[in-house]
Amino acid sequence: MSRIESAYTRTRSWARAHPLASDGALAAAVLACMIFGSFTDHGSPEGPTFGTRTPDPVSVLLMVLSGAALVFRRRAPMPVLFCTAGLTLLELLLAQPPAPLVLSAVIALYTVGSRTDRPTTWRVGVATMSVLTAVAMILSPGPWYAQENLSIFAWTGMASAAGDAVRSRRAFVGAIRERAERAERTREEEARRRVAEERLRIARDLHDVVAHHIALVNVQAGVASHVMDKRPDQAKEALAHVREAGRSALSELRATVGLLRQSGDPAAPTEPAPGLAHLDRLLDTFRNAGLPVEFAMNGRAHTQRLPAAADLAAYRIIQEALTNVRKHGGPTARAEVSVVHLGATVEITVLDNGGGTGAPVNGTDTGADTDADPGHPDPGASDGGGHGLIGMRERVTALGGTLTAAPRYGGGFRTQAILPVNDRTRQGKNA
C-alpha cells in the first residue's frame, strides 16, 4: 500500500469515527466555495468574470447560515434540507443575481438520498428541484432558460441520483458482508456440532467399554476373594478371567482413544470396531462371570453382514444390556439374546428374569445405568446417576431406530432395539 493510500485510509477511518468533525470540515469547504462563487458575475457578455461583483451583507449571512446547517446534515438530513432550500429561496427573492446558496441545498439533498429510502429520495428530490428551478426562472432578470436556472435543475437532479446510488451500493455491500458473516457463523456452528457429536460418540464407546469390563472384573475379583482359601483352583480361574477382561478393556480403550490422535501422531490401531462377528467372545465373558446367556440369531443375520454403524450399535446395545443384567438382575438372573434381521431392519432383544432389586452384585455399583423411560424405571436404578440406557437410546436414535427398555410382566427386564438397515446406516451417517 502506498503512502497516499495509507493516508487516505487513515483519514477515512478518522472521519467515520468523528462524523460531526468531518461534516464541519465539509461545511467550511462548501461555505468557502459559495463565497468564492458570489464574487463571480455570470451575466457579462464576455462570459463569467471574477471580481466584478461583491455580495451584500444579507447574502453573506445567508451563506454562513446555510453552511452552518450542513454541520448537522447526517444527524438531521431532512430538517437540514428544508433549512438550506429555504435559505436558497430567500436568496433568490432578495438578491439578483443571487449568490450560489443552491450548493448547500445540493449537498443536503445528496445526504437525504444516501440516508433514506428510494421513494422518499425521489419525492423530496423532485419537489426541491421543481420549486428551486421554478422560482429561479420566474425571478431571473434574463431569459428563463438562462444557464444559471438550468444549472439549478441539473445539480439538484444529480444530487438526488448520486445519493440514491450511494445508498444502494451501501445496502449491497452490507448484504454481502452479512451473508459472509452468516456463512462464517454457520461453518463455525457446523464445526462445533460435529465436534460435539464426535465427543458424544467417543463418550458412549468409553462408557460401554468401561462399564462392561469393570463390572466383570469386579464380579470375578469378588468370586476369587470369596473362594481363595477353600477352592484355590476356582480362584485362579476367576483371576484368569479378570486378566482377560482387563486385556480386552485395554485393547478397546486403545482403539477408541486412538481416534483422538492428530494427523502427525503415531498411527492409530487398525483393529476393526467390535460387531456381531465378535459377539461370541462377548457372551463368553458374561458366562464366565456367572451369568447364563442363551443366544439366537436368524439365518440372514448369520450370512449378511450389517453396515458398520448398525453393527457397532447392535454390539454395544447387547453389551450394555447384559452388563445391566449382571449388575442389577441378582445372583440367579438368566439372560436371553436374539438378533433377527427382517427386511430393512434388524431387531435386537435382550430379556432377563432378574429380580431387579437394585442391590449390588458382589459389590458392584448400581448407579451406572438408570435411564429407562419415566414410566418404566430401570430395576437397578438406585441413585439415578447412570448413562447406560441414555447411551443406548442415543445410538439407536442417531441411526433412526427405536429403543424400548422396560420391566417385563412377571419379573425381569426387556431391552429391545430396532435398527434400520439402509443407505444411511451403510454410510455410517451420524454414527
XYZ file of C-alpha atoms in Angstrom:
431
model
C 0.000 0.000 0.000
C 1.405 3.396 -1.000
C 1.682 6.389 1.314
C -1.207 8.106 -0.439
C -3.485 5.062 0.012
C -2.393 4.711 3.630
C -3.113 8.360 4.349
C -6.500 8.064 2.629
C -7.385 5.021 4.717
C -6.412 6.740 7.960
C -8.348 9.891 7.019
C -11.437 7.858 6.138
C -11.277 5.925 9.399
C -10.932 9.157 11.357
C -13.890 10.705 9.510
C -16.084 7.708 10.325
C -15.058 7.855 13.957
C -15.748 11.646 14.170
C -18.763 12.355 11.904
C -19.506 15.785 13.358
C -15.947 16.987 12.769
C -15.897 15.684 9.195
C -19.264 17.340 8.482
C -17.911 20.568 9.934
C -14.919 20.412 7.576
C -17.253 19.795 4.637
C -19.485 22.695 5.690
C -16.453 25.009 5.818
C -15.371 23.908 2.338
C -18.894 24.466 0.918
C -19.063 27.930 2.560
C -15.722 28.868 1.005
C -16.946 27.751 -2.429
C -20.207 29.739 -2.061
C -18.364 32.902 -1.007
C -15.861 32.451 -3.823
C -18.687 31.966 -6.316
C -20.548 35.032 -5.084
C -17.751 37.212 -6.489
C -18.263 35.768 -9.981
C -20.519 37.531 -12.473
C -22.171 35.180 -14.986
C -24.160 37.934 -16.754
C -21.254 39.528 -18.623
C -21.358 39.225 -22.461
C -17.715 38.139 -22.393
C -18.552 35.195 -20.066
C -18.081 34.666 -16.333
C -15.803 37.251 -14.750
C -14.357 37.237 -11.238
C -14.247 40.314 -9.008
C -16.723 42.405 -10.916
C -19.415 41.988 -8.220
C -19.467 41.910 -4.424
C -22.075 40.046 -2.307
C -24.128 42.177 0.042
C -24.131 41.504 3.814
C -27.505 39.719 3.706
C -26.183 37.217 1.160
C -23.076 36.628 3.252
C -25.256 35.998 6.319
C -27.447 33.556 4.402
C -24.377 31.713 3.133
C -22.966 31.437 6.655
C -26.290 30.108 7.975
C -26.635 27.525 5.196
C -23.032 26.405 5.697
C -23.585 26.056 9.444
C -26.697 23.953 8.815
C -24.601 21.417 6.872
C -22.701 20.556 10.058
C -25.783 18.575 11.169
C -26.634 17.038 7.789
C -26.170 13.410 8.912
C -27.865 13.871 12.258
C -30.989 15.503 10.787
C -30.887 15.215 6.970
C -34.475 16.272 6.293
C -34.505 19.396 8.529
C -31.138 20.464 7.080
C -32.546 20.123 3.553
C -35.584 22.255 4.427
C -33.302 24.864 6.028
C -30.850 25.101 3.110
C -33.641 25.061 0.494
C -35.496 27.823 2.395
C -32.346 29.962 2.621
C -31.771 29.440 -1.117
C -35.320 30.591 -1.903
C -34.806 33.610 0.336
C -31.622 34.476 -1.521
C -33.424 34.144 -4.871
C -36.082 36.568 -3.627
C -33.702 39.154 -2.130
C -30.716 39.299 -4.471
C -30.344 39.481 -8.233
C -28.152 37.916 -9.332
C -28.269 35.613 -6.307
C -25.298 34.098 -4.517
C -24.797 30.349 -5.111
C -26.596 29.168 -1.953
C -28.049 26.340 -4.023
C -24.765 24.490 -3.471
C -25.682 23.889 0.191
C -29.123 22.608 -0.868
C -27.421 20.210 -3.323
C -25.249 18.756 -0.538
C -28.265 18.429 1.768
C -30.299 16.735 -0.983
C -27.473 14.232 -1.594
C -27.434 13.437 2.136
C -31.189 12.778 2.137
C -30.783 10.432 -0.841
C -27.934 8.489 0.759
C -29.619 8.045 4.142
C -33.311 7.434 3.347
C -35.238 5.087 1.088
C -35.693 5.473 -2.665
C -39.340 6.678 -2.704
C -38.551 9.396 -0.169
C -35.453 10.434 -2.120
C -37.302 10.883 -5.390
C -40.335 12.587 -3.876
C -38.220 15.089 -1.952
C -35.746 15.465 -4.850
C -38.414 16.222 -7.457
C -40.126 18.687 -5.119
C -36.881 20.523 -4.290
C -35.728 20.573 -7.901
C -39.073 21.831 -9.176
C -39.524 24.585 -6.572
C -35.982 25.965 -6.781
C -35.881 25.858 -10.589
C -39.334 27.419 -10.974
C -38.560 30.280 -8.563
C -35.189 30.921 -10.237
C -36.813 31.059 -13.699
C -39.619 33.347 -12.531
C -37.346 35.819 -10.745
C -34.483 35.720 -13.223
C -33.729 39.156 -14.840
C -32.669 37.358 -18.008
C -34.434 34.683 -20.076
C -35.985 31.780 -18.169
C -33.746 29.298 -19.959
C -30.563 31.015 -18.761
C -27.625 28.814 -17.826
C -27.901 29.715 -14.138
C -31.519 28.495 -13.968
C -30.865 25.236 -15.829
C -27.817 24.553 -13.657
C -30.086 24.523 -10.577
C -32.259 21.898 -12.265
C -29.234 19.809 -13.248
C -27.386 19.975 -9.926
C -30.394 19.112 -7.749
C -31.331 16.198 -10.033
C -27.800 14.804 -9.980
C -27.640 15.168 -6.181
C -30.759 13.011 -5.763
C -29.460 10.369 -8.207
C -25.997 10.286 -6.613
C -27.416 9.937 -3.105
C -29.702 7.088 -4.155
C -26.815 5.322 -5.933
C -24.597 5.572 -2.848
C -27.385 4.249 -0.629
C -27.960 1.289 -2.973
C -24.263 0.456 -3.038
C -24.012 0.587 0.741
C -27.004 -1.708 1.054
C -25.489 -4.129 -1.475
C -22.125 -4.204 0.287
C -23.856 -4.600 3.655
C -25.875 -7.549 2.335
C -22.721 -9.221 1.007
C -20.938 -8.694 4.315
C -23.920 -10.046 6.247
C -24.057 -13.167 4.060
C -20.329 -13.714 4.540
C -20.654 -13.343 8.311
C -23.663 -15.664 8.348
C -21.770 -18.248 6.308
C -18.810 -17.982 8.683
C -21.086 -18.432 11.690
C -22.726 -21.416 10.002
C -19.342 -23.028 9.364
C -18.294 -22.476 12.968
C -21.584 -23.867 14.287
C -21.290 -26.888 11.996
C -17.732 -27.496 13.194
C -18.831 -27.229 16.825
C -21.758 -29.566 16.162
C -19.513 -32.175 14.569
C -17.037 -31.935 17.430
C -19.861 -32.343 19.953
C -21.239 -35.367 18.091
C -17.815 -36.968 17.925
C -17.207 -36.333 21.620
C -20.604 -37.844 22.431
C -19.869 -40.909 20.299
C -16.480 -41.445 21.935
C -18.029 -40.928 25.374
C -20.618 -43.612 24.605
C -17.915 -46.031 23.478
C -15.798 -45.350 26.549
C -18.805 -45.823 28.818
C -19.742 -49.098 27.171
C -16.204 -50.461 27.366
C -15.514 -49.354 30.931
C -18.929 -50.283 32.349
C -18.831 -53.762 30.838
C -15.280 -54.784 31.637
C -15.045 -53.157 35.039
C -18.294 -54.859 36.062
C -16.863 -58.238 35.004
C -13.566 -57.548 36.742
C -15.427 -56.605 39.909
C -17.553 -59.730 39.817
C -14.641 -62.113 39.157
C -12.475 -60.386 41.749
C -15.263 -60.874 44.294
C -15.534 -64.559 43.390
C -11.771 -65.033 43.680
C -11.700 -63.333 47.060
C -14.576 -65.498 48.308
C -13.124 -68.889 47.278
C -9.409 -68.121 47.617
C -8.931 -70.249 50.765
C -11.322 -73.141 50.135
C -11.080 -73.570 46.319
C -7.837 -72.070 45.001
C -8.334 -73.659 41.568
C -11.600 -71.762 41.090
C -9.936 -68.586 42.375
C -7.192 -68.974 39.767
C -9.825 -69.398 37.060
C -11.607 -66.234 38.253
C -8.329 -64.299 38.250
C -7.639 -65.521 34.737
C -10.998 -64.108 33.691
C -10.063 -60.829 35.417
C -6.833 -60.688 33.443
C -8.641 -61.461 30.183
C -11.277 -58.781 30.860
C -8.562 -56.248 31.669
C -6.669 -57.071 28.486
C -9.826 -56.746 26.409
C -10.706 -53.420 28.087
C -7.242 -52.019 27.359
C -7.475 -53.123 23.735
C -10.845 -51.448 23.180
C -9.796 -48.315 25.048
C -6.669 -48.088 22.901
C -8.738 -48.358 19.745
C -11.206 -45.705 20.951
C -8.632 -43.239 22.216
C -6.660 -43.696 19.009
C -9.416 -41.796 17.218
C -8.368 -38.671 19.116
C -4.874 -38.604 17.660
C -3.831 -35.840 15.305
C -2.531 -36.366 11.794
C 1.105 -36.106 12.921
C 0.732 -38.596 15.776
C 1.660 -42.264 15.505
C -0.755 -44.365 13.532
C -3.949 -45.336 15.307
C -4.779 -49.004 15.832
C -6.152 -50.711 12.764
C -8.268 -53.309 14.534
C -11.869 -53.414 13.271
C -14.562 -51.975 15.511
C -16.429 -54.622 17.525
C -19.563 -56.004 15.924
C -21.820 -59.036 15.846
C -18.940 -61.103 14.470
C -17.290 -60.729 17.912
C -20.471 -61.455 19.835
C -19.481 -64.990 20.861
C -16.459 -63.697 22.743
C -18.622 -61.066 24.461
C -21.195 -63.641 25.559
C -18.438 -65.934 26.849
C -17.173 -63.196 29.142
C -20.604 -62.933 30.740
C -20.955 -66.708 31.012
C -17.547 -66.902 32.668
C -18.747 -64.208 35.094
C -21.624 -66.457 36.170
C -24.453 -65.096 34.002
C -26.121 -67.808 31.893
C -26.818 -66.372 28.453
C -28.796 -68.007 25.650
C -28.283 -66.638 22.168
C -30.289 -66.947 18.960
C -29.780 -65.363 15.533
C -31.748 -65.923 12.341
C -30.048 -67.244 9.219
C -29.962 -63.962 7.341
C -28.190 -62.236 10.220
C -25.557 -65.002 10.106
C -24.882 -64.647 6.378
C -25.404 -60.925 5.702
C -23.085 -58.520 7.487
C -24.706 -55.367 8.826
C -23.467 -51.880 7.915
C -20.634 -50.715 10.154
C -22.701 -48.210 12.139
C -25.568 -50.632 12.806
C -23.132 -53.487 13.528
C -21.317 -51.473 16.203
C -24.583 -50.190 17.685
C -26.020 -53.724 17.920
C -22.880 -54.970 19.675
C -22.855 -52.087 22.162
C -26.574 -52.451 22.919
C -26.171 -56.138 23.740
C -23.061 -55.402 25.796
C -24.757 -52.667 27.818
C -27.981 -54.628 28.322
C -26.110 -57.707 29.597
C -23.964 -55.501 31.834
C -27.174 -54.171 33.401
C -28.427 -57.726 33.908
C -25.155 -58.744 35.570
C -25.180 -55.700 37.835
C -28.857 -55.437 38.722
C -30.511 -58.779 37.994
C -29.461 -60.623 41.115
C -27.428 -63.824 41.603
C -29.997 -66.097 39.901
C -30.533 -63.951 36.816
C -30.503 -65.503 33.349
C -30.479 -63.681 30.018
C -31.688 -64.377 26.503
C -30.292 -62.522 23.472
C -31.793 -62.627 19.999
C -30.791 -60.906 16.764
C -33.344 -61.021 13.944
C -32.701 -59.450 10.531
C -36.022 -58.795 8.766
C -36.222 -56.762 5.582
C -34.715 -53.338 6.089
C -34.430 -53.635 9.880
C -32.545 -55.649 12.457
C -34.142 -56.347 15.840
C -32.014 -56.878 18.946
C -33.778 -58.188 22.062
C -32.282 -58.868 25.485
C -34.526 -60.486 28.118
C -33.743 -61.416 31.701
C -35.595 -62.877 34.650
C -33.724 -60.890 37.306
C -35.429 -59.637 40.398
C -34.295 -56.086 39.749
C -33.958 -55.193 43.392
C -31.238 -52.700 42.723
C -28.940 -54.365 45.246
C -25.279 -54.504 44.291
C -23.962 -57.775 42.926
C -20.611 -58.636 44.536
C -20.080 -55.034 45.458
C -20.838 -53.593 42.024
C -22.201 -50.036 41.983
C -25.851 -49.971 40.977
C -25.945 -46.419 39.737
C -24.349 -46.830 36.333
C -27.282 -47.486 34.043
C -30.510 -45.942 35.217
C -32.200 -44.069 32.413
C -35.166 -46.036 31.184
C -38.453 -44.453 30.279
C -40.013 -42.447 33.135
C -42.924 -44.816 33.414
C -40.684 -47.915 33.399
C -37.660 -47.229 35.541
C -34.621 -49.450 35.319
C -34.871 -52.026 38.087
C -31.325 -51.257 39.050
C -31.854 -47.546 39.387
C -30.884 -46.792 42.893
C -29.466 -43.312 42.524
C -30.454 -42.185 39.018
C -26.899 -41.243 38.131
C -26.167 -43.568 35.182
C -25.782 -43.099 31.469
C -26.092 -46.640 30.067
C -29.631 -46.521 28.727
C -29.123 -42.903 27.673
C -26.153 -44.023 25.582
C -28.146 -46.880 24.050
C -31.023 -44.571 23.206
C -28.658 -42.030 21.619
C -27.063 -44.728 19.472
C -30.411 -46.012 18.259
C -31.833 -42.525 17.648
C -28.741 -41.494 15.673
C -29.423 -44.364 13.264
C -33.136 -43.569 13.000
C -34.283 -46.569 15.040
C -36.299 -47.101 18.208
C -35.380 -48.408 21.668
C -37.681 -49.924 24.298
C -36.401 -50.652 27.798
C -38.951 -51.608 30.450
C -39.751 -54.222 33.124
C -41.403 -57.434 31.969
C -44.692 -58.769 33.273
C -43.897 -61.390 35.869
C -40.451 -60.033 36.646
C -37.276 -59.274 34.830
C -36.430 -56.665 32.245
C -36.694 -56.345 28.490
C -34.476 -54.255 26.219
C -35.358 -54.150 22.529
C -33.805 -52.067 19.752
C -34.954 -51.898 16.133
C -32.310 -50.507 13.787
C -32.901 -49.613 10.135
C -30.507 -51.194 7.646
C -30.426 -48.795 4.710
C -28.115 -46.396 2.867
C -27.998 -44.108 5.854
C -26.581 -46.748 8.191
C -24.407 -48.219 5.449
C -22.633 -44.906 5.144
C -22.293 -44.666 8.922
C -24.092 -41.348 8.987
C -24.389 -39.822 12.443
C -22.867 -42.962 13.951
